[in-house]
Amino acid sequence: MEIEVVRIGQRLVRDDRVTTHVALVSRAFGAKKIFMTEINPEIKDTLRKINETWGGNFSVEFIEKWKPIIKKKKEENFKIIHLSMYGEKINDAQEKIRKEKKLLVVVGAEKVPREIYEMADYNIGIGSQPHSEISALAILLDRIQEGQQFEKEFPDAKRKIIPTKVGKNVQVKETRD
Amino acid sequence: MEIEVVRIGQRLVRDDRVTTHVALVSRAFGAKKIFMTEINPEIKDTLRKINETWGGNFSVEFIEKWKPIIKKKKEENFKIIHLSMYGEKINDAQEKIRKEKKLLVVVGAEKVPREIYEMADYNIGIGSQPHSEISALAILLDRIQEGQQFEKEFPDAKRKIIPTKVGKNVQVKETRD
């Protein structure tokens, strides 16, 4: 399954950390790319450093407007999943979504334009209580990949964690050239 | 299963939003209570308002130090789960954790004291890649409750969402007295 994410909104500086966490979750949970509007350029640098240390080639792309990317991805046969606390229950929708091949997940900040609900192939609620776009995205990606995203290797990592019951075990591979 | 959460750390003002999201995830994913050190008192008010609108009686308790609460909960037969990217894989540990009756989940900010690894009954990694304490907590709670937390009612809600495929459907019950 090919997964990309688009983060819409974030008008406030105080949302910087939240947007960074949305990008980190996208990467750690197997998405290839995140598209972002109106963000602090430092995020791109943060993610580049994370790739360098922990592997993989997750990418961040800045966009001016959200609508053209959604239209383009629809033309490329991506299904659009919009996360919203008002949406259909993930417990009911997950089996159908697992069968999709290409997904673009839309993660909004507090208010999103009404139009997104109409453009989406799925409007999905991760529970119907307020929590966080970070947790909503994580649960969606975990459910549709059935936890298999955590078994994947991130290639060319300098540091790799060996899971352990107590303490920390990190394999360090520094290459010299 | 009875679940409580303790948030340790957060020394920076920029972490306020992240800490609020940790509390919201705790509530939305079925924990009864969160203990917090060093936080902005507004969080308590935010959560009180969320309870008023969306139901339930999730509580926030401020603590001076993290160690006494962990010791006390251990005496009350809670198992301590510490979330850490270095820990044992959730994919491997979840079946065992599902059998526990009472859990205290420890959610750290960036650095946590070494001692926590030793005091914990479980050190659990939600993947071995950096992401967010918000997503880590959400995945843990979702996995160990197998999604059933989203089927629970939050009593005495003024507003209740009826999940729907497009748009928003909210039941409003304002009581007059």
mmCIF file of C-alpha atoms in Angstrom:
data_model
loop_
_atom_site.group_PDB
_atom_site.id
_atom_site.type_symbol
_atom_site.label_atom_id
_atom_site.label_comp_id
_atom_site.label_asym_id
_atom_site.label_seq_id
_atom_site.Cartn_x
_atom_site.Cartn_y
_atom_site.Cartn_z
ATOM 1 C CA MET A 1 0.000 0.000 0.000
ATOM 2 C CA GLU A 2 1.315 3.409 -0.982
ATOM 3 C CA ILE A 3 0.531 6.130 1.520
ATOM 4 C CA GLU A 4 0.999 9.888 1.405
ATOM 5 C CA VAL A 5 -0.268 12.540 3.791
ATOM 6 C CA VAL A 6 -1.364 16.138 3.362
ATOM 7 C CA ARG A 7 -1.463 18.504 6.335
ATOM 8 C CA ILE A 8 -3.884 21.371 5.868
ATOM 9 C CA GLY A 9 -4.150 24.499 7.932
ATOM 10 C CA GLN A 10 -2.073 25.410 10.963
ATOM 11 C CA ARG A 11 -2.311 29.113 11.255
ATOM 12 C CA LEU A 12 -0.677 29.454 14.623
ATOM 13 C CA VAL A 13 2.945 29.332 15.644
ATOM 14 C CA ARG A 14 1.952 27.243 18.659
ATOM 15 C CA ASP A 15 0.980 24.490 16.202
ATOM 16 C CA ASP A 16 4.564 24.005 14.979
ATOM 17 C CA ARG A 17 5.309 21.141 17.320
ATOM 18 C CA VAL A 18 2.046 19.448 16.481
ATOM 19 C CA THR A 19 2.759 19.701 12.756
ATOM 20 C CA THR A 20 6.250 18.278 13.301
ATOM 21 C CA HIS A 21 4.711 15.349 15.175
ATOM 22 C CA VAL A 22 2.241 14.782 12.309
ATOM 23 C CA ALA A 23 5.205 14.542 9.931
ATOM 24 C CA LEU A 24 7.114 12.197 12.269
ATOM 25 C CA VAL A 25 4.114 9.906 12.611
ATOM 26 C CA SER A 26 3.679 9.837 8.832
ATOM 27 C CA ARG A 27 7.292 8.734 8.448
ATOM 28 C CA ALA A 28 7.395 6.243 11.327
ATOM 29 C CA PHE A 29 4.101 4.658 10.255
ATOM 30 C CA GLY A 30 5.110 3.972 6.683
ATOM 31 C CA ALA A 31 3.943 6.940 4.611
ATOM 32 C CA LYS A 32 6.323 8.035 1.844
ATOM 33 C CA LYS A 33 5.677 11.717 1.843
ATOM 34 C CA ILE A 34 3.882 14.614 3.459
ATOM 35 C CA PHE A 35 2.567 17.723 1.732
ATOM 36 C CA MET A 36 2.234 20.811 3.899
ATOM 37 C CA THR A 37 0.790 24.293 3.675
ATOM 38 C CA GLU A 38 1.775 27.325 5.753
ATOM 39 C CA ILE A 39 4.485 25.794 7.837
ATOM 40 C CA ASN A 40 7.771 26.653 9.414
ATOM 41 C CA PRO A 41 10.607 25.712 7.016
ATOM 42 C CA GLU A 42 12.543 24.171 9.911
ATOM 43 C CA ILE A 43 10.307 21.123 9.727
ATOM 44 C CA LYS A 44 11.891 20.078 6.456
ATOM 45 C CA ASP A 45 15.311 20.239 8.054
ATOM 46 C CA THR A 46 14.173 18.282 11.119
ATOM 47 C CA LEU A 47 12.855 15.480 8.939
ATOM 48 C CA ARG A 48 15.987 15.448 6.788
ATOM 49 C CA LYS A 49 18.112 14.938 9.908
ATOM 50 C CA ILE A 50 15.815 12.187 11.143
ATOM 51 C CA ASN A 51 16.186 10.372 7.795
ATOM 52 C CA GLU A 52 19.964 10.717 7.997
ATOM 53 C CA THR A 53 20.124 9.202 11.447
ATOM 54 C CA TRP A 54 17.282 6.711 11.403
ATOM 55 C CA GLY A 55 17.095 5.799 7.722
ATOM 56 C CA GLY A 56 14.617 5.831 4.881
ATOM 57 C CA ASN A 57 13.776 8.590 2.441
ATOM 58 C CA PHE A 58 10.572 10.108 3.704
ATOM 59 C CA SER A 59 9.995 13.476 2.072
ATOM 60 C CA VAL A 60 8.353 16.784 2.914
ATOM 61 C CA GLU A 61 6.926 18.978 0.175
ATOM 62 C CA PHE A 62 5.611 22.481 0.709
ATOM 63 C CA ILE A 63 2.496 23.402 -1.239
ATOM 64 C CA GLU A 64 0.705 26.706 -1.702
ATOM 65 C CA LYS A 65 -2.830 25.368 -1.761
ATOM 66 C CA TRP A 66 -4.351 22.091 -0.708
ATOM 67 C CA LYS A 67 -6.916 21.685 -3.478
ATOM 68 C CA PRO A 68 -4.649 21.088 -6.498
ATOM 69 C CA ILE A 69 -2.799 18.263 -4.735
ATOM 70 C CA ILE A 70 -6.020 16.488 -3.823
ATOM 71 C CA LYS A 71 -7.272 16.804 -7.408
ATOM 72 C CA LYS A 72 -3.969 15.574 -8.829
ATOM 73 C CA LYS A 73 -3.864 12.562 -6.517
ATOM 74 C CA LYS A 74 -7.454 11.663 -7.375
ATOM 75 C CA GLU A 75 -6.433 11.606 -11.038
ATOM 76 C CA GLU A 76 -3.586 9.267 -10.089
ATOM 77 C CA ASN A 77 -6.124 6.886 -8.533
ATOM 78 C CA PHE A 78 -5.318 7.683 -4.940
ATOM 79 C CA LYS A 79 -8.257 7.355 -2.571
ATOM 80 C CA ILE A 80 -8.648 10.367 -0.305
ATOM 81 C CA ILE A 81 -9.156 9.724 3.412
ATOM 82 C CA HIS A 82 -10.081 12.736 5.462
ATOM 83 C CA LEU A 83 -9.715 12.341 9.220
ATOM 84 C CA SER A 84 -12.504 14.026 11.160
ATOM 85 C CA MET A 85 -14.082 13.331 14.535
ATOM 86 C CA TYR A 86 -17.448 13.516 12.743
ATOM 87 C CA GLY A 87 -16.618 10.788 10.245
ATOM 88 C CA GLU A 88 -17.562 7.150 9.803
ATOM 89 C CA LYS A 89 -16.195 4.830 12.494
ATOM 90 C CA ILE A 90 -12.746 3.423 11.827
ATOM 91 C CA ASN A 91 -13.897 0.166 13.462
ATOM 92 C CA ASP A 92 -16.435 -0.195 10.630
ATOM 93 C CA ALA A 93 -14.408 1.190 7.706
ATOM 94 C CA GLN A 94 -10.970 -0.367 8.219
ATOM 95 C CA GLU A 95 -11.561 -3.597 6.327
ATOM 96 C CA LYS A 96 -12.602 -1.773 3.188
ATOM 97 C CA ILE A 97 -9.698 0.677 3.375
ATOM 98 C CA ARG A 98 -7.180 -2.171 3.742
ATOM 99 C CA LYS A 99 -8.044 -3.217 0.194
ATOM 100 C CA GLU A 100 -7.079 0.143 -1.335
ATOM 101 C CA LYS A 101 -3.783 0.466 -3.194
ATOM 102 C CA LYS A 102 -2.955 4.168 -2.941
ATOM 103 C CA LEU A 103 -4.044 6.524 -0.210
ATOM 104 C CA LEU A 104 -3.746 10.227 0.439
ATOM 105 C CA VAL A 105 -4.609 11.010 4.057
ATOM 106 C CA VAL A 106 -5.847 14.530 4.753
ATOM 107 C CA VAL A 107 -5.010 15.793 8.246
ATOM 108 C CA GLY A 108 -6.609 19.107 9.096
ATOM 109 C CA ALA A 109 -5.897 21.588 11.836
ATOM 110 C CA GLU A 110 -8.893 22.788 13.841
ATOM 111 C CA LYS A 111 -11.241 23.953 11.078
ATOM 112 C CA VAL A 112 -11.181 22.551 7.565
ATOM 113 C CA PRO A 113 -13.134 23.785 4.540
ATOM 114 C CA ARG A 114 -16.472 22.046 4.064
ATOM 115 C CA GLU A 115 -15.367 21.079 0.546
ATOM 116 C CA ILE A 116 -12.912 18.526 1.887
ATOM 117 C CA TYR A 117 -15.755 16.403 3.217
ATOM 118 C CA GLU A 118 -17.194 16.276 -0.306
ATOM 119 C CA MET A 119 -13.913 15.584 -2.098
ATOM 120 C CA ALA A 120 -12.901 12.752 0.218
ATOM 121 C CA ASP A 121 -13.602 9.133 -0.642
ATOM 122 C CA TYR A 122 -13.695 8.425 3.073
ATOM 123 C CA ASN A 123 -14.360 10.715 6.038
ATOM 124 C CA ILE A 124 -13.109 8.696 8.984
ATOM 125 C CA GLY A 125 -13.525 9.252 12.704
ATOM 126 C CA ILE A 126 -10.963 7.776 15.080
ATOM 127 C CA GLY A 127 -13.498 7.666 17.867
ATOM 128 C CA SER A 128 -16.009 10.496 18.189
ATOM 129 C CA GLN A 129 -14.314 12.352 21.011
ATOM 130 C CA PRO A 130 -11.840 15.205 20.612
ATOM 131 C CA HIS A 131 -8.187 14.180 20.835
ATOM 132 C CA SER A 132 -5.387 15.002 18.421
ATOM 133 C CA GLU A 133 -4.633 14.860 14.718
ATOM 134 C CA ILE A 134 -1.373 13.133 15.691
ATOM 135 C CA SER A 135 -3.121 10.229 17.399
ATOM 136 C CA ALA A 136 -5.855 10.073 14.750
ATOM 137 C CA LEU A 137 -3.291 9.695 11.974
ATOM 138 C CA ALA A 138 -1.340 7.083 13.941
ATOM 139 C CA ILE A 139 -4.404 4.941 14.619
ATOM 140 C CA LEU A 140 -5.543 5.095 11.001
ATOM 141 C CA LEU A 141 -2.133 4.035 9.685
ATOM 142 C CA ASP A 142 -1.769 1.293 12.288
ATOM 143 C CA ARG A 143 -5.233 -0.135 11.673
ATOM 144 C CA ILE A 144 -4.987 -0.219 7.885
ATOM 145 C CA GLN A 145 -1.513 -1.759 7.890
ATOM 146 C CA GLU A 146 -2.374 -4.080 10.805
ATOM 147 C CA GLY A 147 0.819 -3.200 12.676
ATOM 148 C CA GLN A 148 3.074 -4.371 9.854
ATOM 149 C CA GLN A 149 4.570 -0.880 9.443
ATOM 150 C CA PHE A 150 6.605 -1.562 12.593
ATOM 151 C CA GLU A 151 8.267 -4.600 11.065
ATOM 152 C CA LYS A 152 9.709 -2.696 8.101
ATOM 153 C CA GLU A 153 13.363 -1.720 7.868
ATOM 154 C CA PHE A 154 14.372 1.879 7.244
ATOM 155 C CA PRO A 155 17.313 1.555 4.833
ATOM 156 C CA ASP A 156 20.672 3.299 5.298
ATOM 157 C CA ALA A 157 20.189 4.163 8.952
ATOM 158 C CA LYS A 158 23.178 5.301 10.983
ATOM 159 C CA ARG A 159 21.474 4.220 14.156
ATOM 160 C CA LYS A 160 19.141 1.306 14.623
ATOM 161 C CA ILE A 161 17.313 0.356 17.787
ATOM 162 C CA ILE A 162 17.299 -3.252 18.880
ATOM 163 C CA PRO A 163 14.103 -3.507 20.954
ATOM 164 C CA THR A 164 14.885 -4.510 24.516
ATOM 165 C CA LYS A 165 12.976 -5.061 27.748
ATOM 166 C CA VAL A 166 15.094 -2.775 29.938
ATOM 167 C CA GLY A 167 17.357 0.102 28.935
ATOM 168 C CA LYS A 168 18.599 1.042 25.481
ATOM 169 C CA ASN A 169 20.288 -0.979 22.791
ATOM 170 C CA VAL A 170 21.327 0.962 19.707
ATOM 171 C CA GLN A 171 23.356 -0.362 16.796
ATOM 172 C CA VAL A 172 25.554 2.400 15.420
ATOM 173 C CA LYS A 173 26.751 2.140 11.831
ATOM 174 C CA GLU A 174 28.775 5.155 10.881
ATOM 175 C CA THR A 175 30.122 4.834 7.362
ATOM 176 C CA ARG A 176 33.414 6.467 6.489
ATOM 177 C CA ASP A 177 34.104 7.763 3.069
ATOM 178 C CA MET B 1 -9.298 -2.753 32.459
ATOM 179 C CA GLU B 2 -8.547 0.286 34.612
ATOM 180 C CA ILE B 3 -6.100 2.699 33.013
ATOM 181 C CA GLU B 4 -4.371 5.795 34.336
ATOM 182 C CA VAL B 5 -1.581 7.836 32.785
ATOM 183 C CA VAL B 6 1.308 9.824 34.193
ATOM 184 C CA ARG B 7 3.016 12.505 32.121
ATOM 185 C CA ILE B 8 6.583 13.172 33.209
ATOM 186 C CA GLY B 9 8.775 16.060 32.229
ATOM 187 C CA GLN B 10 7.898 18.860 29.829
ATOM 188 C CA ARG B 11 10.181 21.679 30.728
ATOM 189 C CA LEU B 12 9.404 23.893 27.798
ATOM 190 C CA VAL B 13 6.487 26.156 27.141
ATOM 191 C CA ARG B 14 6.419 24.940 23.539
ATOM 192 C CA ASP B 15 5.411 21.520 24.887
ATOM 193 C CA ASP B 16 2.087 22.809 26.267
ATOM 194 C CA ARG B 17 0.090 21.771 23.242
ATOM 195 C CA VAL B 18 1.721 18.370 23.187
ATOM 196 C CA THR B 19 0.907 17.823 26.860
ATOM 197 C CA THR B 20 -2.703 18.871 26.246
ATOM 198 C CA HIS B 21 -2.918 16.354 23.413
ATOM 199 C CA VAL B 22 -1.505 13.628 25.696
ATOM 200 C CA ALA B 23 -4.307 14.391 28.161
ATOM 201 C CA LEU B 24 -6.961 14.410 25.422
ATOM 202 C CA VAL B 25 -5.767 11.072 24.080
ATOM 203 C CA SER B 26 -5.841 9.595 27.581
ATOM 204 C CA ARG B 27 -9.454 10.674 27.968
ATOM 205 C CA ALA B 28 -10.673 9.749 24.470
ATOM 206 C CA PHE B 29 -8.979 6.325 24.656
ATOM 207 C CA GLY B 30 -10.566 5.263 27.931
ATOM 208 C CA ALA B 31 -8.118 6.216 30.690
ATOM 209 C CA LYS B 32 -9.737 7.527 33.877
ATOM 210 C CA LYS B 33 -7.108 9.976 34.980
ATOM 211 C CA ILE B 34 -3.838 11.678 34.163
ATOM 212 C CA PHE B 35 -1.172 12.771 36.634
ATOM 213 C CA MET B 36 1.069 15.606 35.506
ATOM 214 C CA THR B 37 4.188 17.368 36.670
ATOM 215 C CA GLU B 38 5.309 20.895 35.753
ATOM 216 C CA ILE B 39 2.449 21.907 33.567
ATOM 217 C CA ASN B 40 0.418 24.923 32.672
ATOM 218 C CA PRO B 41 -2.656 25.056 34.944
ATOM 219 C CA GLU B 42 -4.842 25.880 31.929
ATOM 220 C CA ILE B 43 -4.757 22.239 30.919
ATOM 221 C CA LYS B 44 -6.976 21.326 33.847
ATOM 222 C CA ASP B 45 -9.519 23.885 32.717
ATOM 223 C CA THR B 46 -9.397 22.702 29.102
ATOM 224 C CA LEU B 47 -10.123 19.133 30.156
ATOM 225 C CA ARG B 48 -12.921 20.222 32.500
ATOM 226 C CA LYS B 49 -14.634 22.000 29.606
ATOM 227 C CA ILE B 50 -14.200 18.985 27.341
ATOM 228 C CA ASN B 51 -15.860 16.770 29.971
ATOM 229 C CA GLU B 52 -18.735 19.229 30.267
ATOM 230 C CA THR B 53 -19.376 19.251 26.553
ATOM 231 C CA TRP B 54 -18.476 15.718 25.520
ATOM 232 C CA GLY B 55 -19.205 13.771 28.725
ATOM 233 C CA GLY B 56 -17.445 11.510 31.152
ATOM 234 C CA ASN B 57 -15.456 12.382 34.228
ATOM 235 C CA PHE B 58 -11.837 12.110 33.194
ATOM 236 C CA SER B 59 -9.622 13.838 35.730
ATOM 237 C CA VAL B 60 -6.306 15.692 35.795
ATOM 238 C CA GLU B 61 -4.186 15.696 38.936
ATOM 239 C CA PHE B 62 -1.055 17.796 39.387
ATOM 240 C CA ILE B 63 1.804 16.128 41.195
ATOM 241 C CA GLU B 64 5.100 17.473 42.502
ATOM 242 C CA LYS B 65 7.219 14.433 41.779
ATOM 243 C CA TRP B 66 6.705 11.395 39.606
ATOM 244 C CA LYS B 67 8.312 8.770 41.843
ATOM 245 C CA PRO B 68 5.802 8.670 44.727
ATOM 246 C CA ILE B 69 2.869 8.110 42.374
ATOM 247 C CA ILE B 70 4.584 5.207 40.642
ATOM 248 C CA LYS B 71 5.435 3.634 44.007
ATOM 249 C CA LYS B 72 1.898 4.119 45.293
ATOM 250 C CA LYS B 73 0.337 2.598 42.179
ATOM 251 C CA LYS B 74 2.684 -0.389 42.348
ATOM 252 C CA GLU B 75 1.436 -0.987 45.903
ATOM 253 C CA GLU B 76 -2.127 -0.873 44.557
ATOM 254 C CA ASN B 77 -1.241 -3.632 42.084
ATOM 255 C CA PHE B 78 -1.085 -1.452 39.011
ATOM 256 C CA LYS B 79 1.364 -2.616 36.380
ATOM 257 C CA ILE B 80 3.617 0.153 35.139
ATOM 258 C CA ILE B 81 4.040 0.533 31.371
ATOM 259 C CA HIS B 82 6.720 2.935 30.286
ATOM 260 C CA LEU B 83 6.574 4.021 26.649
ATOM 261 C CA SER B 84 10.006 4.333 25.059
ATOM 262 C CA MET B 85 11.242 3.960 21.506
ATOM 263 C CA TYR B 86 13.908 1.629 22.911
ATOM 264 C CA GLY B 87 11.445 -0.773 24.501
ATOM 265 C CA GLU B 88 10.092 -4.199 23.700
ATOM 266 C CA LYS B 89 7.922 -4.354 20.565
ATOM 267 C CA ILE B 90 4.228 -3.676 21.095
ATOM 268 C CA ASN B 91 3.493 -6.313 18.425
ATOM 269 C CA ASP B 92 5.093 -8.898 20.734
ATOM 270 C CA ALA B 93 3.927 -7.609 24.127
ATOM 271 C CA GLN B 94 0.301 -6.696 23.516
ATOM 272 C CA GLU B 95 -1.247 -10.075 24.231
ATOM 273 C CA LYS B 96 0.312 -10.268 27.647
ATOM 274 C CA ILE B 97 -0.654 -6.685 28.532
ATOM 275 C CA ARG B 98 -4.284 -7.316 27.565
ATOM 276 C CA LYS B 99 -4.537 -9.707 30.498
ATOM 277 C CA GLU B 100 -3.562 -7.084 33.077
ATOM 278 C CA LYS B 101 -6.265 -5.542 35.258
ATOM 279 C CA LYS B 102 -4.812 -2.180 36.264
ATOM 280 C CA LEU B 103 -2.315 -0.131 34.309
ATOM 281 C CA LEU B 104 -0.390 3.055 34.888
ATOM 282 C CA VAL B 105 1.121 4.282 31.626
ATOM 283 C CA VAL B 106 4.200 6.493 31.946
ATOM 284 C CA VAL B 107 4.578 9.015 29.122
ATOM 285 C CA GLY B 108 7.853 10.890 29.180
ATOM 286 C CA ALA B 109 8.941 14.044 27.451
ATOM 287 C CA GLU B 110 12.273 13.874 25.630
ATOM 288 C CA LYS B 111 14.575 12.572 28.363
ATOM 289 C CA VAL B 112 13.375 10.450 31.257
ATOM 290 C CA PRO B 113 15.359 9.350 34.304
ATOM 291 C CA ARG B 114 17.062 5.978 33.880
ATOM 292 C CA GLU B 115 15.286 4.779 37.023
ATOM 293 C CA ILE B 116 11.947 4.645 35.201
ATOM 294 C CA TYR B 117 13.208 1.819 33.001
ATOM 295 C CA GLU B 118 13.968 -0.188 36.123
ATOM 296 C CA MET B 119 10.713 0.586 37.944
ATOM 297 C CA ALA B 120 8.510 -0.274 34.971
ATOM 298 C CA ASP B 121 6.943 -3.698 34.581
ATOM 299 C CA TYR B 122 6.982 -3.130 30.834
ATOM 300 C CA ASN B 123 9.128 -0.843 28.674
ATOM 301 C CA ILE B 124 7.236 -0.761 25.401
ATOM 302 C CA GLY B 125 8.278 0.591 22.018
ATOM 303 C CA ILE B 126 5.574 1.651 19.559
ATOM 304 C CA GLY B 127 7.880 1.013 16.650
ATOM 305 C CA SER B 128 11.569 1.824 16.959
ATOM 306 C CA GLN B 129 11.509 5.087 15.048
ATOM 307 C CA PRO B 130 11.076 8.539 16.565
ATOM 308 C CA HIS B 131 7.535 9.914 16.406
ATOM 309 C CA SER B 132 5.457 11.370 19.221
ATOM 310 C CA GLU B 133 4.410 10.523 22.755
ATOM 311 C CA ILE B 134 0.855 11.367 21.623
ATOM 312 C CA SER B 135 0.807 8.697 18.926
ATOM 313 C CA ALA B 136 2.682 6.202 21.116
ATOM 314 C CA LEU B 137 0.092 6.510 23.875
ATOM 315 C CA ALA B 138 -2.784 6.236 21.394
ATOM 316 C CA ILE B 139 -1.435 3.075 19.788
ATOM 317 C CA LEU B 140 -0.770 1.421 23.137
ATOM 318 C CA LEU B 141 -4.295 2.136 24.393
ATOM 319 C CA ASP B 142 -5.881 1.061 21.108
ATOM 320 C CA ARG B 143 -3.927 -2.182 20.905
ATOM 321 C CA ILE B 144 -4.553 -3.294 24.480
ATOM 322 C CA GLN B 145 -8.268 -2.490 24.327
ATOM 323 C CA GLU B 146 -8.589 -3.824 20.776
ATOM 324 C CA GLY B 147 -10.514 -0.780 19.589
ATOM 325 C CA GLN B 148 -13.305 -1.272 22.127
ATOM 326 C CA GLN B 149 -12.592 2.103 23.739
ATOM 327 C CA PHE B 150 -14.327 3.734 20.777
ATOM 328 C CA GLU B 151 -17.566 1.874 21.434
ATOM 329 C CA LYS B 152 -17.953 3.219 24.976
ATOM 330 C CA GLU B 153 -20.412 5.970 25.854
ATOM 331 C CA PHE B 154 -19.255 9.093 27.663
ATOM 332 C CA PRO B 155 -22.087 9.751 30.133
ATOM 333 C CA ASP B 156 -23.792 13.138 30.575
ATOM 334 C CA ALA B 157 -22.541 14.670 27.343
ATOM 335 C CA LYS B 158 -24.134 17.870 26.100
ATOM 336 C CA ARG B 159 -23.029 17.063 22.573
ATOM 337 C CA LYS B 160 -22.742 13.665 20.990
ATOM 338 C CA ILE B 161 -21.464 12.887 17.523
ATOM 339 C CA ILE B 162 -23.389 10.468 15.351
ATOM 340 C CA PRO B 163 -20.714 9.109 12.998
ATOM 341 C CA THR B 164 -21.570 9.899 9.412
ATOM 342 C CA LYS B 165 -20.007 9.405 5.984
ATOM 343 C CA VAL B 166 -20.203 13.028 4.844
ATOM 344 C CA GLY B 167 -20.523 16.183 6.922
ATOM 345 C CA LYS B 168 -21.337 16.540 10.615
ATOM 346 C CA ASN B 169 -24.154 15.119 12.674
ATOM 347 C CA VAL B 170 -24.192 16.234 16.296
ATOM 348 C CA GLN B 171 -26.900 15.460 18.842
ATOM 349 C CA VAL B 172 -27.263 18.389 21.219
ATOM 350 C CA LYS B 173 -28.748 17.768 24.645
ATOM 351 C CA GLU B 174 -28.771 20.919 26.696
ATOM 352 C CA THR B 175 -30.388 20.311 30.052
ATOM 353 C CA ARG B 176 -32.271 23.131 31.752
ATOM 354 C CA ASP B 177 -32.427 23.401 35.476
#
